[in-house]
Structures are given as structure tokens and as C-alpha cells.
mmCIF file with all atom_site columns, C-alpha atoms in Angstrom:
data_model
loop_
_atom_site.group_PDB
_atom_site.id
_atom_site.type_symbol
_atom_site.label_atom_id
_atom_site.label_alt_id
_atom_site.label_comp_id
_atom_site.label_asym_id
_atom_site.label_entity_id
_atom_site.label_seq_id
_atom_site.pdbx_PDB_ins_code
_atom_site.Cartn_x
_atom_site.Cartn_y
_atom_site.Cartn_z
_atom_site.occupancy
_atom_site.B_iso_or_equiv
_atom_site.pdbx_formal_charge
_atom_site.auth_seq_id
_atom_site.auth_comp_id
_atom_site.auth_asym_id
_atom_site.auth_atom_id
_atom_site.pdbx_PDB_model_num
ATOM 1   C CA . MET A 1 1   ? 161.327 74.842 54.785 1.00 62.00 ? 27  MET A CA 1
ATOM 2   C CA . ALA A 1 2   ? 158.791 77.080 56.507 1.00 65.00 ? 28  ALA A CA 1
ATOM 3   C CA . LYS A 1 3   ? 155.925 75.139 54.912 1.00 68.00 ? 29  LYS A CA 1
ATOM 4   C CA . ILE A 1 4   ? 157.313 71.860 56.213 1.00 67.00 ? 30  ILE A CA 1
ATOM 5   C CA . ILE A 1 5   ? 157.652 73.233 59.724 1.00 66.00 ? 31  ILE A CA 1
ATOM 6   C CA . LYS A 1 6   ? 154.145 74.683 59.661 1.00 63.00 ? 32  LYS A CA 1
ATOM 7   C CA . ARG A 1 7   ? 152.704 71.368 58.495 1.00 65.00 ? 33  ARG A CA 1
ATOM 8   C CA . TYR A 1 8   ? 154.654 69.533 61.205 1.00 66.00 ? 34  TYR A CA 1
ATOM 9   C CA . GLU A 1 9   ? 153.313 71.917 63.873 1.00 67.00 ? 35  GLU A CA 1
ATOM 10  C CA . ILE A 1 10  ? 149.741 71.380 62.702 1.00 66.00 ? 36  ILE A CA 1
ATOM 11  C CA . GLN A 1 11  ? 150.086 67.604 62.625 1.00 64.00 ? 37  GLN A CA 1
ATOM 12  C CA . HIS A 1 12  ? 151.484 67.464 66.135 1.00 64.00 ? 38  HIS A CA 1
ATOM 13  C CA . ALA A 1 13  ? 149.323 70.121 67.749 1.00 63.00 ? 39  ALA A CA 1
ATOM 14  C CA . ASP A 1 14  ? 147.276 67.392 69.449 1.00 59.00 ? 40  ASP A CA 1
ATOM 15  C CA . GLU A 1 15  ? 150.376 65.989 71.109 1.00 60.00 ? 41  GLU A CA 1
ATOM 16  C CA . LEU A 1 16  ? 151.311 69.428 72.388 1.00 56.00 ? 42  LEU A CA 1
ATOM 17  C CA . LYS A 1 17  ? 147.802 69.813 73.800 1.00 59.00 ? 43  LYS A CA 1
ATOM 18  C CA . ASN A 1 18  ? 148.215 66.433 75.480 1.00 54.00 ? 44  ASN A CA 1
ATOM 19  C CA . LEU A 1 19  ? 151.449 67.659 77.028 1.00 56.00 ? 45  LEU A CA 1
ATOM 20  C CA . ASP A 1 20  ? 149.625 70.668 78.456 1.00 58.00 ? 46  ASP A CA 1
ATOM 21  C CA . LEU A 1 21  ? 146.958 68.384 79.910 1.00 53.00 ? 47  LEU A CA 1
ATOM 22  C CA . ALA A 1 22  ? 149.548 66.047 81.355 1.00 51.00 ? 48  ALA A CA 1
ATOM 23  C CA . GLU A 1 23  ? 151.381 68.916 82.996 1.00 56.00 ? 49  GLU A CA 1
ATOM 24  C CA . LYS A 1 24  ? 148.149 70.121 84.564 1.00 45.00 ? 50  LYS A CA 1
ATOM 25  C CA . PHE A 1 25  ? 147.074 66.782 85.966 1.00 49.00 ? 51  PHE A CA 1
ATOM 26  C CA . GLN A 1 26  ? 150.350 64.885 86.436 1.00 59.00 ? 52  GLN A CA 1
ATOM 27  C CA . ASN A 1 27  ? 148.357 61.711 86.975 1.00 60.00 ? 53  ASN A CA 1
ATOM 28  C CA . TYR A 1 28  ? 150.441 59.372 84.887 1.00 64.00 ? 54  TYR A CA 1
ATOM 29  C CA . LEU A 1 29  ? 152.956 56.989 86.352 1.00 68.00 ? 55  LEU A CA 1
ATOM 30  C CA . PRO A 1 30  ? 156.627 57.148 85.442 1.00 72.00 ? 56  PRO A CA 1
ATOM 31  C CA . HIS A 1 31  ? 157.691 54.611 82.837 1.00 71.00 ? 57  HIS A CA 1
ATOM 32  C CA . LYS A 1 32  ? 159.722 52.599 85.330 1.00 77.00 ? 58  LYS A CA 1
ATOM 33  C CA . GLU A 1 33  ? 156.729 52.196 87.652 1.00 79.00 ? 59  GLU A CA 1
ATOM 34  C CA . LEU A 1 34  ? 154.494 51.128 84.761 1.00 75.00 ? 60  LEU A CA 1
ATOM 35  C CA . LEU A 1 35  ? 156.974 48.460 83.743 1.00 75.00 ? 61  LEU A CA 1
ATOM 36  C CA . GLU A 1 36  ? 157.259 47.218 87.314 1.00 78.00 ? 62  GLU A CA 1
ATOM 37  C CA . ILE A 1 37  ? 153.476 46.940 87.597 1.00 74.00 ? 63  ILE A CA 1
ATOM 38  C CA . VAL A 1 38  ? 153.241 45.020 84.334 1.00 72.00 ? 64  VAL A CA 1
ATOM 39  C CA . ASN A 1 39  ? 156.056 42.746 85.425 1.00 73.00 ? 65  ASN A CA 1
ATOM 40  C CA . CYS A 1 40  ? 154.406 42.105 88.779 1.00 72.00 ? 66  CYS A CA 1
ATOM 41  C CA . LYS A 1 41  ? 150.888 41.525 87.488 1.00 68.00 ? 67  LYS A CA 1
ATOM 42  C CA . LEU A 1 42  ? 151.461 39.771 84.197 1.00 69.00 ? 68  LEU A CA 1
ATOM 43  C CA . GLU A 1 43  ? 154.714 37.841 84.343 1.00 68.00 ? 69  GLU A CA 1
ATOM 44  C CA . GLU A 1 44  ? 154.392 36.092 87.674 1.00 58.00 ? 70  GLU A CA 1
ATOM 45  C CA . GLY A 1 45  ? 151.759 33.678 86.496 1.00 64.00 ? 71  GLY A CA 1
ATOM 46  C CA . ASN A 1 46  ? 148.893 35.296 88.390 1.00 64.00 ? 72  ASN A CA 1
ATOM 47  C CA . VAL A 1 47  ? 147.255 36.732 85.291 1.00 64.00 ? 73  VAL A CA 1
ATOM 48  C CA . ASP A 1 48  ? 143.913 35.264 86.349 1.00 66.00 ? 74  ASP A CA 1
ATOM 49  C CA . ASP A 1 49  ? 143.927 37.501 89.440 1.00 71.00 ? 75  ASP A CA 1
ATOM 50  C CA . VAL A 1 50  ? 144.222 40.720 87.414 1.00 72.00 ? 76  VAL A CA 1
ATOM 51  C CA . SER A 1 51  ? 140.918 42.518 87.001 1.00 79.00 ? 77  SER A CA 1
ATOM 52  C CA . VAL A 1 52  ? 139.704 44.111 83.792 1.00 81.00 ? 78  VAL A CA 1
ATOM 53  C CA . GLU A 1 53  ? 139.544 47.465 85.585 1.00 85.00 ? 79  GLU A CA 1
ATOM 54  C CA . SER A 1 54  ? 143.187 47.118 86.552 1.00 79.00 ? 80  SER A CA 1
ATOM 55  C CA . LEU A 1 55  ? 144.152 46.361 82.956 1.00 79.00 ? 81  LEU A CA 1
ATOM 56  C CA . ASN A 1 56  ? 142.091 49.311 81.712 1.00 85.00 ? 82  ASN A CA 1
ATOM 57  C CA . SER A 1 57  ? 143.797 51.554 84.233 1.00 82.00 ? 83  SER A CA 1
ATOM 58  C CA . LEU A 1 58  ? 147.195 50.352 83.070 1.00 80.00 ? 84  LEU A CA 1
ATOM 59  C CA . GLU A 1 59  ? 146.194 51.007 79.487 1.00 83.00 ? 85  GLU A CA 1
ATOM 60  C CA . GLU A 1 60  ? 145.210 54.585 80.334 1.00 84.00 ? 86  GLU A CA 1
ATOM 61  C CA . HIS A 1 61  ? 148.494 55.133 82.150 1.00 82.00 ? 87  HIS A CA 1
ATOM 62  C CA . PHE A 1 62  ? 150.402 53.830 79.129 1.00 82.00 ? 88  PHE A CA 1
ATOM 63  C CA . LYS A 1 63  ? 148.444 56.111 76.807 1.00 84.00 ? 89  LYS A CA 1
ATOM 64  C CA . ALA A 1 64  ? 149.183 59.114 78.998 1.00 82.00 ? 90  ALA A CA 1
ATOM 65  C CA . ALA A 1 65  ? 152.878 58.255 79.239 1.00 82.00 ? 91  ALA A CA 1
ATOM 66  C CA . LEU A 1 66  ? 153.115 57.732 75.485 1.00 84.00 ? 92  LEU A CA 1
ATOM 67  C CA . SER A 1 67  ? 151.320 60.988 74.793 1.00 84.00 ? 93  SER A CA 1
ATOM 68  C CA . VAL A 1 68  ? 153.636 62.922 77.106 1.00 81.00 ? 94  VAL A CA 1
ATOM 69  C CA . THR A 1 69  ? 156.684 61.267 75.545 1.00 83.00 ? 95  THR A CA 1
ATOM 70  C CA . ARG A 1 70  ? 155.550 62.128 72.020 1.00 87.00 ? 96  ARG A CA 1
ATOM 71  C CA . ALA A 1 71  ? 154.712 65.692 72.966 1.00 86.00 ? 97  ALA A CA 1
ATOM 72  C CA . ARG A 1 72  ? 158.096 66.198 74.612 1.00 86.00 ? 98  ARG A CA 1
ATOM 73  C CA . LYS A 1 73  ? 159.830 64.749 71.554 1.00 90.00 ? 99  LYS A CA 1
ATOM 74  C CA . THR A 1 74  ? 157.888 67.131 69.331 1.00 91.00 ? 100 THR A CA 1
ATOM 75  C CA . GLU A 1 75  ? 158.760 70.061 71.562 1.00 89.00 ? 101 GLU A CA 1
ATOM 76  C CA . LEU A 1 76  ? 162.459 69.196 71.464 1.00 92.00 ? 102 LEU A CA 1
ATOM 77  C CA . MET A 1 77  ? 162.386 68.741 67.694 1.00 93.00 ? 103 MET A CA 1
ATOM 78  C CA . MET A 1 78  ? 160.726 72.120 67.212 1.00 92.00 ? 104 MET A CA 1
ATOM 79  C CA . GLU A 1 79  ? 163.360 73.778 69.403 1.00 93.00 ? 105 GLU A CA 1
ATOM 80  C CA . LEU A 1 80  ? 166.066 72.095 67.342 1.00 94.00 ? 106 LEU A CA 1
ATOM 81  C CA . VAL A 1 81  ? 164.485 73.253 64.079 1.00 94.00 ? 107 VAL A CA 1
ATOM 82  C CA . LYS A 1 82  ? 164.264 76.834 65.354 1.00 93.00 ? 108 LYS A CA 1
ATOM 83  C CA . ASP A 1 83  ? 167.899 76.739 66.475 1.00 94.00 ? 109 ASP A CA 1
ATOM 84  C CA . LEU A 1 84  ? 168.941 75.446 63.072 1.00 95.00 ? 110 LEU A CA 1
ATOM 85  C CA . GLN A 1 85  ? 166.936 78.162 61.332 1.00 94.00 ? 111 GLN A CA 1
ATOM 86  C CA . GLU A 1 86  ? 168.696 80.795 63.435 1.00 94.00 ? 112 GLU A CA 1
ATOM 87  C CA . LYS A 1 87  ? 172.078 79.310 62.528 1.00 95.00 ? 113 LYS A CA 1
ATOM 88  C CA . VAL A 1 88  ? 171.177 79.317 58.837 1.00 95.00 ? 114 VAL A CA 1
ATOM 89  C CA . SER A 1 89  ? 170.151 82.949 59.149 1.00 93.00 ? 115 SER A CA 1
ATOM 90  C CA . VAL A 1 90  ? 173.432 83.872 60.853 1.00 94.00 ? 116 VAL A CA 1
ATOM 91  C CA . ILE A 1 91  ? 175.447 81.979 58.247 1.00 95.00 ? 117 ILE A CA 1
ATOM 92  C CA . GLY A 1 92  ? 173.511 83.699 55.459 1.00 93.00 ? 118 GLY A CA 1
ATOM 93  C CA . HIS A 1 93  ? 174.184 87.082 57.053 1.00 92.00 ? 119 HIS A CA 1
ATOM 94  C CA . CYS A 1 94  ? 177.895 86.296 57.416 1.00 92.00 ? 120 CYS A CA 1
ATOM 95  C CA . ARG A 1 95  ? 178.057 85.130 53.818 1.00 92.00 ? 121 ARG A CA 1
ATOM 96  C CA . LEU A 1 96  ? 176.422 88.322 52.628 1.00 90.00 ? 122 LEU A CA 1
ATOM 97  C CA . MET A 1 97  ? 178.894 90.384 54.657 1.00 91.00 ? 123 MET A CA 1
ATOM 98  C CA . LEU A 1 98  ? 181.815 88.483 53.128 1.00 90.00 ? 124 LEU A CA 1
ATOM 99  C CA . ILE A 1 99  ? 180.453 89.013 49.626 1.00 89.00 ? 125 ILE A CA 1
ATOM 100 C CA . LEU A 1 100 ? 180.025 92.747 50.288 1.00 88.00 ? 126 LEU A CA 1
ATOM 101 C CA . GLU A 1 101 ? 183.543 93.026 51.732 1.00 87.00 ? 127 GLU A CA 1
ATOM 102 C CA . SER A 1 102 ? 185.116 91.175 48.831 1.00 87.00 ? 128 SER A CA 1
ATOM 103 C CA . SER A 1 103 ? 183.339 93.358 46.254 1.00 84.00 ? 129 SER A CA 1
ATOM 104 C CA . GLN A 1 104 ? 184.686 96.598 47.738 1.00 79.00 ? 130 GLN A CA 1
ATOM 105 C CA . PRO A 1 105 ? 188.024 97.865 46.373 1.00 69.00 ? 131 PRO A CA 1
#
């Protein structure tokens, strides 16, 4: 189990670094605002008026939002795994205590 967790931490270290960067800069737009911008610029039929720079900017905002979302998911999963490990440890300790108590006369 420890090997799996270690491998998972290594694989997602980049996402955690991205979370740190995102927290420092906070220059990404909330998901709702991104969707509103896309809706406004791309679905109203005025696609010809959208500049390449604007599309590139949107792409960067989406990448930042996705990176932050993935990093947060990873962080929450790691917290969950640690909590579960603590519970397993407590259960193992309780089991050992029960075994010791039952073996005494």
C-alpha cells in the first residue's frame, strides 16, 4: 500500500506544484466565468470577431483552471488515503488488544 501511495505522489507532484503556482498568482478565472466567456464569444455566431490572441488567452485560462482542479483533487485524495491509513492502524491496534485480552486467563 505504501508503494502505491508513493508512486501516486510522484506521478502527481507536477499537479501539486501547479497548485502552488496557482495559489501564488491567482490569475485564472473561475470556471463559471470561463464558460460564460466561451458562450458569449463562440455560440452567438460572432466567431469571426474573436481574435487568435483571445482564443489563446482562453486556452491558458482553461489550462490553469484544469491544473488547479486536478491538483486539488489529488490533494483531497491524499488526505483521504492518509485518513484511511490511520483508521487501519487504529483498527489493527484494537484487534491486537482484543487478541491479547482474549488470550489472558
